[in-house]
PDB file of C-alpha atoms in Angstrom:
ATOM      1  CA  MET Y  21     -87.127 -68.895 101.934  1.00  0.00           C
ATOM      2  CA  ASP Y  22     -86.585 -70.446 105.279  1.00  0.00           C
ATOM      3  CA  GLY Y  23     -85.232 -67.404 107.141  1.00  0.00           C
ATOM      4  CA  ARG Y  24     -81.684 -68.691 107.445  1.00  0.00           C
ATOM      5  CA  LYS Y  25     -78.868 -66.245 106.823  1.00  0.00           C
ATOM      6  CA  PRO Y  26     -77.541 -66.391 103.226  1.00  0.00           C
ATOM      7  CA  LEU Y  27     -74.247 -68.112 102.677  1.00  0.00           C
ATOM      8  CA  ALA Y  28     -71.430 -65.650 102.199  1.00  0.00           C
ATOM      9  CA  GLY Y  29     -69.362 -66.799  99.238  1.00  0.00           C
ATOM     10  CA  PRO Y  30     -66.374 -65.035  97.784  1.00  0.00           C
ATOM     11  CA  ALA Y  31     -66.638 -61.317  97.180  1.00  0.00           C
ATOM     12  CA  VAL Y  32     -67.344 -60.335  93.575  1.00  0.00           C
ATOM     13  CA  GLU Y  33     -64.423 -57.895  93.721  1.00  0.00           C
ATOM     14  CA  THR Y  34     -62.011 -60.840  94.136  1.00  0.00           C
ATOM     15  CA  LEU Y  35     -63.092 -62.414  90.834  1.00  0.00           C
ATOM     16  CA  THR Y  36     -61.278 -62.053  87.527  1.00  0.00           C
ATOM     17  CA  ALA Y  37     -62.801 -59.969  84.731  1.00  0.00           C
ATOM     18  CA  GLY Y  38     -63.975 -63.163  83.015  1.00  0.00           C
ATOM     19  CA  GLU Y  39     -65.606 -64.468  86.178  1.00  0.00           C
ATOM     20  CA  ARG Y  40     -67.335 -61.128  86.810  1.00  0.00           C
ATOM     21  CA  LEU Y  41     -68.653 -61.048  83.225  1.00  0.00           C
ATOM     22  CA  LEU Y  42     -69.978 -64.596  83.483  1.00  0.00           C
ATOM     23  CA  LEU Y  43     -71.533 -64.016  86.913  1.00  0.00           C
ATOM     24  CA  TRP Y  44     -73.155 -60.714  85.883  1.00  0.00           C
ATOM     25  CA  SER Y  45     -74.417 -62.268  82.633  1.00  0.00           C
ATOM     26  CA  PHE Y  46     -75.858 -65.277  84.458  1.00  0.00           C
ATOM     27  CA  ARG Y  47     -77.587 -63.136  87.074  1.00  0.00           C
ATOM     28  CA  SER Y  48     -78.901 -60.685  84.488  1.00  0.00           C
ATOM     29  CA  TRP Y  49     -80.165 -63.399  82.125  1.00  0.00           C
ATOM     30  CA  VAL Y  50     -82.068 -65.262  84.843  1.00  0.00           C
ATOM     31  CA  SER Y  51     -83.489 -62.031  86.248  1.00  0.00           C
ATOM     32  CA  GLY Y  52     -85.885 -61.852  83.336  1.00  0.00           C
ATOM     33  CA  PRO Y  53     -86.332 -60.569  79.810  1.00  0.00           C
ATOM     34  CA  GLY Y  54     -85.951 -56.929  80.873  1.00  0.00           C
ATOM     35  CA  HIS Y  55     -82.286 -57.485  81.726  1.00  0.00           C
ATOM     36  CA  ARG Y  56     -81.360 -59.448  78.609  1.00  0.00           C
ATOM     37  CA  PRO Y  57     -80.821 -56.443  76.298  1.00  0.00           C
ATOM     38  CA  MET Y  58     -78.022 -55.321  78.641  1.00  0.00           C
ATOM     39  CA  VAL Y  59     -76.335 -58.708  78.287  1.00  0.00           C
ATOM     40  CA  LEU Y  60     -76.727 -58.614  74.505  1.00  0.00           C
ATOM     41  CA  ARG Y  61     -75.123 -55.148  74.388  1.00  0.00           C
ATOM     42  CA  GLU Y  62     -72.275 -56.184  76.668  1.00  0.00           C
ATOM     43  CA  PHE Y  63     -71.559 -59.337  74.658  1.00  0.00           C
ATOM     44  CA  GLY Y  64     -71.626 -57.210  71.494  1.00  0.00           C
ATOM     45  CA  ARG Y  65     -69.026 -54.940  73.081  1.00  0.00           C
ATOM     46  CA  VAL Y  66     -66.817 -57.675  74.559  1.00  0.00           C
ATOM     47  CA  PHE Y  67     -66.866 -60.236  71.743  1.00  0.00           C
ATOM     48  CA  PRO Y  68     -66.156 -59.672  68.030  1.00  0.00           C
ATOM     49  CA  SER Y  69     -69.407 -59.579  66.072  1.00  0.00           C
ATOM     50  CA  GLU Y  70     -68.884 -63.057  64.614  1.00  0.00           C
ATOM     51  CA  GLU Y  71     -68.443 -64.519  68.134  1.00  0.00           C
ATOM     52  CA  ALA Y  72     -71.071 -62.568  70.078  1.00  0.00           C
ATOM     53  CA  GLY Y  73     -73.956 -64.671  68.781  1.00  0.00           C
ATOM     54  CA  VAL Y  74     -72.184 -67.934  69.619  1.00  0.00           C
ATOM     55  CA  ALA Y  75     -71.399 -66.627  73.102  1.00  0.00           C
ATOM     56  CA  ILE Y  76     -74.941 -65.470  73.846  1.00  0.00           C
ATOM     57  CA  ARG Y  77     -76.431 -68.721  72.529  1.00  0.00           C
ATOM     58  CA  GLY Y  78     -74.042 -70.644  74.785  1.00  0.00           C
ATOM     59  CA  LEU Y  79     -75.168 -68.617  77.792  1.00  0.00           C
ATOM     60  CA  ASP Y  80     -78.847 -68.949  76.895  1.00  0.00           C
ATOM     61  CA  ARG Y  81     -78.653 -72.698  76.265  1.00  0.00           C
ATOM     62  CA  ALA Y  82     -76.613 -73.383  79.398  1.00  0.00           C
ATOM     63  CA  ILE Y  83     -79.094 -71.479  81.556  1.00  0.00           C
ATOM     64  CA  ALA Y  84     -82.059 -73.130  79.837  1.00  0.00           C
ATOM     65  CA  ALA Y  85     -80.509 -76.565  80.455  1.00  0.00           C
ATOM     66  CA  ILE Y  86     -79.845 -75.723  84.111  1.00  0.00           C
ATOM     67  CA  ALA Y  87     -83.381 -74.411  84.610  1.00  0.00           C
ATOM     68  CA  GLY Y  88     -84.960 -77.287  82.697  1.00  0.00           C
ATOM     69  CA  HIS Y  89     -83.092 -80.055  84.498  1.00  0.00           C
ATOM     70  CA  ALA Y  90     -82.409 -78.553  87.928  1.00  0.00           C
ATOM     71  CA  ARG Y  91     -82.195 -81.024  90.808  1.00  0.00           C
ATOM     72  CA  ARG Y  92     -83.681 -78.328  93.032  1.00  0.00           C
ATOM     73  CA  GLU Y  93     -84.233 -74.595  92.986  1.00  0.00           C
ATOM     74  CA  ILE Y  94     -81.037 -72.937  91.746  1.00  0.00           C
ATOM     75  CA  VAL Y  95     -80.144 -70.086  94.047  1.00  0.00           C
ATOM     76  CA  HIS Y  96     -78.561 -66.849  92.826  1.00  0.00           C
ATOM     77  CA  HIS Y  97     -78.020 -63.389  94.208  1.00  0.00           C
ATOM     78  CA  PRO Y  98     -79.479 -60.228  92.628  1.00  0.00           C
ATOM     79  CA  VAL Y  99     -77.414 -58.661  89.832  1.00  0.00           C
ATOM     80  CA  CYS Y 100     -75.794 -56.053  92.077  1.00  0.00           C
ATOM     81  CA  ALA Y 101     -74.967 -58.341  95.031  1.00  0.00           C
ATOM     82  CA  GLN Y 102     -71.358 -58.348  96.153  1.00  0.00           C
ATOM     83  CA  GLN Y 103     -71.121 -62.011  97.213  1.00  0.00           C
ATOM     84  CA  VAL Y 104     -71.206 -65.167  95.110  1.00  0.00           C
ATOM     85  CA  ALA Y 105     -73.746 -67.844  96.069  1.00  0.00           C
ATOM     86  CA  PRO Y 106     -72.702 -71.523  96.122  1.00  0.00           C
ATOM     87  CA  ASP Y 107     -74.861 -72.338  93.079  1.00  0.00           C
ATOM     88  CA  GLU Y 108     -73.288 -69.394  91.250  1.00  0.00           C
ATOM     89  CA  GLN Y 109     -69.858 -70.745  92.191  1.00  0.00           C
ATOM     90  CA  ALA Y 110     -70.837 -74.121  90.723  1.00  0.00           C
ATOM     91  CA  VAL Y 111     -72.003 -72.504  87.469  1.00  0.00           C
ATOM     92  CA  ILE Y 112     -68.709 -70.600  87.148  1.00  0.00           C
ATOM     93  CA  ALA Y 113     -66.818 -73.813  87.971  1.00  0.00           C
ATOM     94  CA  VAL Y 114     -68.476 -75.642  85.051  1.00  0.00           C
ATOM     95  CA  PHE Y 115     -67.214 -72.978  82.627  1.00  0.00           C
ATOM     96  CA  ALA Y 116     -63.771 -72.763  84.273  1.00  0.00           C
ATOM     97  CA  ALA Y 117     -63.275 -76.522  84.148  1.00  0.00           C
ATOM     98  CA  LEU Y 118     -64.154 -76.493  80.452  1.00  0.00           C
ATOM     99  CA  GLN Y 119     -61.600 -73.773  79.799  1.00  0.00           C
ATOM    100  CA  GLU Y 120     -58.977 -76.027  81.399  1.00  0.00           C
ATOM    101  CA  GLU Y 121     -60.242 -78.968  79.312  1.00  0.00           C
ATOM    102  CA  ARG Y 122     -61.298 -80.784  82.484  1.00  0.00           C
ATOM    103  CA  VAL Y 123     -64.590 -82.191  81.247  1.00  0.00           C
ATOM    104  CA  ASP Y 124     -64.655 -84.554  84.242  1.00  0.00           C
ATOM    105  CA  LEU Y 125     -64.782 -81.589  86.621  1.00  0.00           C
ATOM    106  CA  ALA Y 126     -67.341 -79.754  84.468  1.00  0.00           C
ATOM    107  CA  VAL Y 127     -69.548 -82.858  84.530  1.00  0.00           C
ATOM    108  CA  ARG Y 128     -69.204 -83.164  88.323  1.00  0.00           C
ATOM    109  CA  HIS Y 129     -70.260 -79.546  88.897  1.00  0.00           C
ATOM    110  CA  ALA Y 130     -73.082 -79.795  86.374  1.00  0.00           C
ATOM    111  CA  ALA Y 131     -74.283 -83.005  88.047  1.00  0.00           C
ATOM    112  CA  TRP Y 132     -74.497 -81.159  91.364  1.00  0.00           C
ATOM    113  CA  LEU Y 133     -76.828 -78.620  89.739  1.00  0.00           C
ATOM    114  CA  VAL Y 134     -78.922 -80.758  87.384  1.00  0.00           C
ATOM    115  CA  ARG Y 135     -80.414 -84.233  87.004  1.00  0.00           C
ATOM    116  CA  PRO Y 136     -78.455 -86.749  84.876  1.00  0.00           C
ATOM    117  CA  ALA Y 137     -80.376 -85.960  81.667  1.00  0.00           C
ATOM    118  CA  GLY Y 138     -79.281 -82.317  81.940  1.00  0.00           C
ATOM    119  CA  VAL Y 139     -75.550 -82.803  82.449  1.00  0.00           C
ATOM    120  CA  THR Y 140     -74.620 -83.191  78.775  1.00  0.00           C
ATOM    121  CA  PRO Y 141     -76.801 -80.263  77.601  1.00  0.00           C
ATOM    122  CA  VAL Y 142     -75.333 -77.983  80.309  1.00  0.00           C
ATOM    123  CA  VAL Y 143     -71.724 -78.954  79.585  1.00  0.00           C
ATOM    124  CA  THR Y 144     -72.167 -78.774  75.801  1.00  0.00           C
ATOM    125  CA  ALA Y 145     -73.794 -75.330  75.915  1.00  0.00           C
ATOM    126  CA  ALA Y 146     -71.296 -74.017  78.464  1.00  0.00           C
ATOM    127  CA  ALA Y 147     -68.395 -75.169  76.283  1.00  0.00           C
ATOM    128  CA  ALA Y 148     -69.391 -72.791  73.482  1.00  0.00           C
ATOM    129  CA  LEU Y 149     -69.255 -69.743  75.756  1.00  0.00           C
ATOM    130  CA  ALA Y 150     -66.193 -70.981  77.676  1.00  0.00           C
ATOM    131  CA  HIS Y 151     -64.219 -71.287  74.446  1.00  0.00           C
ATOM    132  CA  ALA Y 152     -65.422 -67.921  73.122  1.00  0.00           C
ATOM    133  CA  MET Y 153     -64.194 -66.421  76.385  1.00  0.00           C
ATOM    134  CA  ILE Y 154     -60.760 -68.051  75.926  1.00  0.00           C
ATOM    135  CA  GLU Y 155     -60.523 -66.565  72.427  1.00  0.00           C
ATOM    136  CA  ASN Y 156     -61.082 -63.133  73.963  1.00  0.00           C
ATOM    137  CA  ASP Y 157     -58.697 -63.489  76.922  1.00  0.00           C
ATOM    138  CA  LEU Y 158     -61.520 -63.852  79.450  1.00  0.00           C
ATOM    139  CA  MET Y 159     -60.028 -66.595  81.550  1.00  0.00           C
ATOM    140  CA  LEU Y 160     -61.872 -68.357  84.329  1.00  0.00           C
ATOM    141  CA  PRO Y 161     -59.476 -69.866  86.847  1.00  0.00           C
ATOM    142  CA  TYR Y 162     -60.728 -73.143  88.239  1.00  0.00           C
ATOM    143  CA  ARG Y 163     -61.307 -72.698  91.951  1.00  0.00           C
ATOM    144  CA  PRO Y 164     -62.065 -75.705  94.141  1.00  0.00           C
ATOM    145  CA  LEU Y 165     -65.422 -75.144  95.791  1.00  0.00           C
ATOM    146  CA  SER Y 166     -66.071 -75.299  99.484  1.00  0.00           C
ATOM    147  CA  GLY Y 167     -69.512 -75.612 101.006  1.00  0.00           C
ATOM    148  CA  VAL Y 168     -71.198 -76.236  97.672  1.00  0.00           C
ATOM    149  CA  ALA Y 169     -73.358 -79.025  99.030  1.00  0.00           C
ATOM    150  CA  ASP Y 170     -74.673 -76.757 101.790  1.00  0.00           C
ATOM    151  CA  ASP Y 171     -78.418 -76.277 101.406  1.00  0.00           C
ATOM    152  CA  ARG Y 172     -78.692 -72.815 102.950  1.00  0.00           C
ATOM    153  CA  GLN Y 173     -80.101 -70.356 100.440  1.00  0.00           C
ATOM    154  CA  PRO Y 174     -79.414 -66.737  99.468  1.00  0.00           C
ATOM    155  CA  ALA Y 175     -82.146 -64.370  98.379  1.00  0.00           C
ATOM    156  CA  VAL Y 176     -83.268 -65.260  94.845  1.00  0.00           C
ATOM    157  CA  VAL Y 177     -84.268 -68.585  93.305  1.00  0.00           C
ATOM    158  CA  LEU Y 178     -84.273 -69.699  89.645  1.00  0.00           C
ATOM    159  CA  HIS Y 179     -87.370 -71.858  89.345  1.00  0.00           C
ATOM    160  CA  HIS Y 180     -87.513 -74.813  87.041  1.00  0.00           C
TER     161      HIS Y 180
END
């Protein structure tokens, strides 16, 4: 941390149900193994049993690809934070672009987060969860990002 004030992104309360689920799942999953059972339970509740496994594998693989190929430390807020960090916005944007079948936009956002070798693994893994979310009416509106390239950092960092 460099002592700069965290970037204030959009408020979590302004997000759709799908965006909140994805954001909470992302934050919980990267917060460590102790939080993962909550995500598994929530996915089991939200998705039909035959889709829950596909959805959780998509989340796990997307996060693993981001962590394994990150261009830099990926910054995220704690699970209960009420603002969305720029890196979190970029992660949501990858999934939202895929829901709109805008692979070009998904690739651009993934490329901002990860090195070239990681773009395809991130987009491929994210597609599985993005489509499972569509099937369950969990839409992610694509929102153009502002300030994404800003290097100021919120509180928590996903190390690679």
